[in-house]
Coordinates of C-alpha atoms and ligand atoms in Angstrom, one line a residue:
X1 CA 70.0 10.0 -31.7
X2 CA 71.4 8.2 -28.5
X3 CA 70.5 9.5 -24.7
X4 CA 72.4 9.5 -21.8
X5 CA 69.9 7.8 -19.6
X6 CA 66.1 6.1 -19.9
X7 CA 63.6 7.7 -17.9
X8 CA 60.1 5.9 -17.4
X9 CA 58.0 6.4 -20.1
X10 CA 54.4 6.2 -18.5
X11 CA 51.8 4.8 -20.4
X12 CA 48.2 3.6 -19.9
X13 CA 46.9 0.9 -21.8
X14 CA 44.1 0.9 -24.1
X15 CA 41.2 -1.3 -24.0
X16 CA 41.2 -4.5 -26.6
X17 CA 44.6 -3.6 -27.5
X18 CA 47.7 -5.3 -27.0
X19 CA 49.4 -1.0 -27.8
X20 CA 49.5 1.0 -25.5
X21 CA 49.2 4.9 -25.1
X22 CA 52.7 6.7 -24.3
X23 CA 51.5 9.9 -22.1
X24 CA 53.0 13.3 -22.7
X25 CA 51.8 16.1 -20.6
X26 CA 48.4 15.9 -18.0
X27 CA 46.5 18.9 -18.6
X28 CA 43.9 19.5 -15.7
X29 CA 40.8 22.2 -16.2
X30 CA 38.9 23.5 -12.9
X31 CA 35.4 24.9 -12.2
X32 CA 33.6 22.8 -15.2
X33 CA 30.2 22.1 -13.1
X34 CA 27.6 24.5 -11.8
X35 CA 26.9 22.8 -8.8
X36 CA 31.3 21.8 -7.7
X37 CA 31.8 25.5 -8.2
X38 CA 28.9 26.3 -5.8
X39 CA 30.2 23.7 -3.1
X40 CA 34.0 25.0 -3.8
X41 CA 32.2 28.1 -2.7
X42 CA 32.6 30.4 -5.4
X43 CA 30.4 32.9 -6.4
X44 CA 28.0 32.4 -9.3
X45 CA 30.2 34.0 -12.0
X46 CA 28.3 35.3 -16.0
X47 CA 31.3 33.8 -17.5
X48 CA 33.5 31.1 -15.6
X49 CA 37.2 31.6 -16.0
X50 CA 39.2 28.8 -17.8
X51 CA 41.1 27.4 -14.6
X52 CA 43.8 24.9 -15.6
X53 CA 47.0 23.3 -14.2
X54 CA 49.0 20.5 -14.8
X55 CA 49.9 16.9 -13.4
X56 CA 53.5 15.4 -14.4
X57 CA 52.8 12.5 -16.3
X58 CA 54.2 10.4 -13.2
X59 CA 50.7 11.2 -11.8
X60 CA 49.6 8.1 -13.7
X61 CA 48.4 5.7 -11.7
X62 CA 47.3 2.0 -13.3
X63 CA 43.7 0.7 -12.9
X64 CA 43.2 -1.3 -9.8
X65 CA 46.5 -0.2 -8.2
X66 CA 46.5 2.0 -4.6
X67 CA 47.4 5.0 -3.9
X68 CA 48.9 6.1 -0.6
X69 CA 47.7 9.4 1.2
X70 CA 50.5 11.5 1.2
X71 CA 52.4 12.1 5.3
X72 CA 51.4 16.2 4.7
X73 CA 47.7 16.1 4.0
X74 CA 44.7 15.8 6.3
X75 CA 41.9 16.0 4.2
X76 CA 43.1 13.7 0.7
X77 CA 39.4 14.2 -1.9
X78 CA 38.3 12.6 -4.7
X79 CA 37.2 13.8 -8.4
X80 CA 35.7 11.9 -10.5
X81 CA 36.3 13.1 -14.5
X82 CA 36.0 12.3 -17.6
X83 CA 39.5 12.2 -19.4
X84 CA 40.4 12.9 -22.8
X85 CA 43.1 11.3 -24.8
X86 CA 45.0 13.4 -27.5
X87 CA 46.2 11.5 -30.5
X88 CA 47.0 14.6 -32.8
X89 CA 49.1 17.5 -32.7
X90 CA 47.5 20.9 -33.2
X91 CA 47.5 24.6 -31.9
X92 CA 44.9 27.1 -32.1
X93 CA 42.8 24.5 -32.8
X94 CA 38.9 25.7 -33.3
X95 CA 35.5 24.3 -32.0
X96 CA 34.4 22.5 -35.3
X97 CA 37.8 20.4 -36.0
X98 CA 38.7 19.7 -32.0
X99 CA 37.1 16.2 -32.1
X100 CA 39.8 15.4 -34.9
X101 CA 42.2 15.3 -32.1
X102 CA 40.8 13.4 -30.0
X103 CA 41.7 9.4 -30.1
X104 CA 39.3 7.8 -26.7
X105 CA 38.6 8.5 -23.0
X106 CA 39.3 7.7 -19.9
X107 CA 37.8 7.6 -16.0
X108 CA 40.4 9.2 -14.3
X109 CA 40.0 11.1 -10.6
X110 CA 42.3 14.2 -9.9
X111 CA 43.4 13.4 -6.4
X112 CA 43.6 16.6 -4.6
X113 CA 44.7 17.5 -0.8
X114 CA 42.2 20.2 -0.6
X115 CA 43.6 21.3 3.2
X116 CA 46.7 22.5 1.0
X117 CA 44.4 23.6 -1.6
X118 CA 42.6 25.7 0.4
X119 CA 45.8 27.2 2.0
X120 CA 47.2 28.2 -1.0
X121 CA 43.7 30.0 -2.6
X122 CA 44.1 31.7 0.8
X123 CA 48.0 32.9 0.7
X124 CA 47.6 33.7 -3.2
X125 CA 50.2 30.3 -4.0
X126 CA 50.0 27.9 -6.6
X127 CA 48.6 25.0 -6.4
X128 CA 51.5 22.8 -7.2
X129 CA 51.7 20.9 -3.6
X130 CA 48.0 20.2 -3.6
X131 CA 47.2 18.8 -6.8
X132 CA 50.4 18.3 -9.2
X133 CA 51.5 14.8 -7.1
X134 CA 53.2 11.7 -8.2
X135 CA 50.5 8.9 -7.9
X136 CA 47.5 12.2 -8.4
X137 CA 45.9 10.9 -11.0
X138 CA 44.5 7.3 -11.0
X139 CA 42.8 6.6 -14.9
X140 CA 41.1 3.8 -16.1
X141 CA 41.9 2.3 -19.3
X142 CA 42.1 4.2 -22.6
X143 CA 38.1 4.0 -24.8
X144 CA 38.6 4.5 -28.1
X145 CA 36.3 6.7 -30.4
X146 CA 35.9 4.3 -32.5
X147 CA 33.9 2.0 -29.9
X148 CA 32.5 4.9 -27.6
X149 CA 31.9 7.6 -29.6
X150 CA 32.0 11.3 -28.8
X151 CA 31.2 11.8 -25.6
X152 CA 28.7 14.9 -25.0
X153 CA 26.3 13.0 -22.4
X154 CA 26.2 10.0 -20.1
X155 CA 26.5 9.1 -16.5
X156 CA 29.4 9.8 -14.5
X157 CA 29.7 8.5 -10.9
X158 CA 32.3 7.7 -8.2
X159 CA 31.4 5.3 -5.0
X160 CA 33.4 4.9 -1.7
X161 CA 33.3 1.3 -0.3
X162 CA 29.5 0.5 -2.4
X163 CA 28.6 4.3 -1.5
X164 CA 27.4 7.1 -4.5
X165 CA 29.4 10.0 -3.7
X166 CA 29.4 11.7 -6.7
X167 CA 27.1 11.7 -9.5
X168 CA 25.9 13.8 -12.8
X169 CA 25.8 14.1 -16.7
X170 CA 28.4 14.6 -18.7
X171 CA 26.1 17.1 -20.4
X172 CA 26.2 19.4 -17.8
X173 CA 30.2 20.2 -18.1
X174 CA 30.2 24.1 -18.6
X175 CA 33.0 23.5 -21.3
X176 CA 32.0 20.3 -23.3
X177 CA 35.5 18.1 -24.9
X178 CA 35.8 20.3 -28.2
X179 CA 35.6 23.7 -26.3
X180 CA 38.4 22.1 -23.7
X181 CA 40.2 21.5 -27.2
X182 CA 40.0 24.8 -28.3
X183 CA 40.5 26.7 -25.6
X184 CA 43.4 25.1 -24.2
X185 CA 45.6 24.9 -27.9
X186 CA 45.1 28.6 -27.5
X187 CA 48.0 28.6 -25.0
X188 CA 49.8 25.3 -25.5
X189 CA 50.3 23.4 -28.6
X190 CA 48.9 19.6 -28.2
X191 CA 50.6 16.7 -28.9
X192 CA 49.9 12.8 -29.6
X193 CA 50.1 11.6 -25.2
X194 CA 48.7 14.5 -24.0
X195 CA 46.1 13.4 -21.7
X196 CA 43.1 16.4 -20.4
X197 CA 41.5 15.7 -16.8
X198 CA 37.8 18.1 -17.6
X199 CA 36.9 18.7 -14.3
X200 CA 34.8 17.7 -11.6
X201 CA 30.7 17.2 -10.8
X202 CA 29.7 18.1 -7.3
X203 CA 30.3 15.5 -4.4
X204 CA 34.2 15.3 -3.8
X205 CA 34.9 14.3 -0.1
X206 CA 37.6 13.3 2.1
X207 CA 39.0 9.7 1.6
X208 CA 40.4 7.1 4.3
X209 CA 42.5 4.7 4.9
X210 CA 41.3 1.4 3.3
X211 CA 38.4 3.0 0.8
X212 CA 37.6 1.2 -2.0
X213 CA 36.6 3.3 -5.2
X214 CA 34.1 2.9 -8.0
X215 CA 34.8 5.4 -10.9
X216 CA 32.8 5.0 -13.9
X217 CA 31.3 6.5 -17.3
X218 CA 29.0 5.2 -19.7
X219 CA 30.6 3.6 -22.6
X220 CA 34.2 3.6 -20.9
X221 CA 36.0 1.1 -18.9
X222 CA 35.5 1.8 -14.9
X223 CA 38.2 2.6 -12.6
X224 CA 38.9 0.5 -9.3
X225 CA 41.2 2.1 -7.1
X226 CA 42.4 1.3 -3.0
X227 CA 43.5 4.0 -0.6
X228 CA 45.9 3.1 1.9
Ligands
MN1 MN1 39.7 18.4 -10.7

């Protein structure tokens, strides 16, 4: 098969590895910590919804690299999450066989302008302007399993210029990796590049011109990232 042109094909590399990890679709879940959905200012709910939206994979950004704060925004916020890379297709997949598909982890943050955010909860809109950006989604690179593990527990943190911003326990994720898995083959069938952002702990804030983020997860490579 020929094509007619060569778009980018975005990829994040993986760590001790000379290959690298071709990405396919960003899959991005909402509301997976108590205490975010409190400061979001939702109400306590029995049963959280499964929020999710996506990031095109031009999101990407490389470790180290900065990211500009997009001309439209006034209030351009952090999340810290832990990201999941997907090595295996699958559909429907359950609980008990979701780790199967999953081939490492990253730190990424889901770079949100939460004035448009808020605008659109408000005027019943999508979300698309305030989350979906190029240049959204800064990740760290690629852990695999095979020298981290499954993840189920473990420090997660974010710092602004040497400051702790953020900071919790992977264990306390209302929807832990394999339920993500599951739930979200239910509607779309996963593929080898997808990549899954898994939410937020508590602590996003406003970022400036000139901050200097710390991302990091136990077991995983940090993420170093410059606003400008
Ligand atoms: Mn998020």
């Amino acid at each position: 098969m020929s094509f007619i042109n060569t778009p980018p094909q975005i990829s994040i590399p993986i760590t001790g590895s000379a290959e690298t990890f071709p990405v396919h679709q960003i899959y991005c879940v909402g509301r997976n910590y108590q205490k975010h959905i409190s400061e979001m200012g939702y109400s306590q709910e029995k049963t959280v919804p499964f929020v999710l939206f996506l990031k095109p994979p031009d999101a990407v950004v490389q470790n180290g690299q900065t990211v500009c704060i997009p001309g439209f925004t006034n209030d351009f916020q952090h999340e810290v999450e832990l990201v999941i890379a997907i090595k295996k297709e699958g559909s429907k997949i359950s609980e008990k066989l979701a780790l199967e598909h999953v081939f490492g982890y990253s730190v990424g943050i889901d770079l949100t302008c939460r004035d448009l955010q808020n605008e659109a909860k408000n005027k019943g809109r999508p979300w698309t302007f305030a989350k979906s950006l190029q240049n959204s989604a800064p990740i760290s690179d690629i852990t695999p399993v095979e020298k981290c593990g499954y993840l189920q527990e473990g420090n997660i943190q974010l710092s602004v210029n040497g400051n702790i911003r953020q900071k919790n326990d992977l264990k306390n994720m209302i929807r832990p990796v394999q339920k993500i898995i599951s739930e979200l083959s239910q509607f779309y069938t996963l593929f080898p590049g997808d990549i899954i952002f898994t939410g937020t702990p508590d602590g996003v804030g406003k970022l400036e011109k000139g901050d200097r983020i710390f991302a990091e997860i136990d077991g995983l490579e940090p993420l170093t990232i410059t606003i400008n």
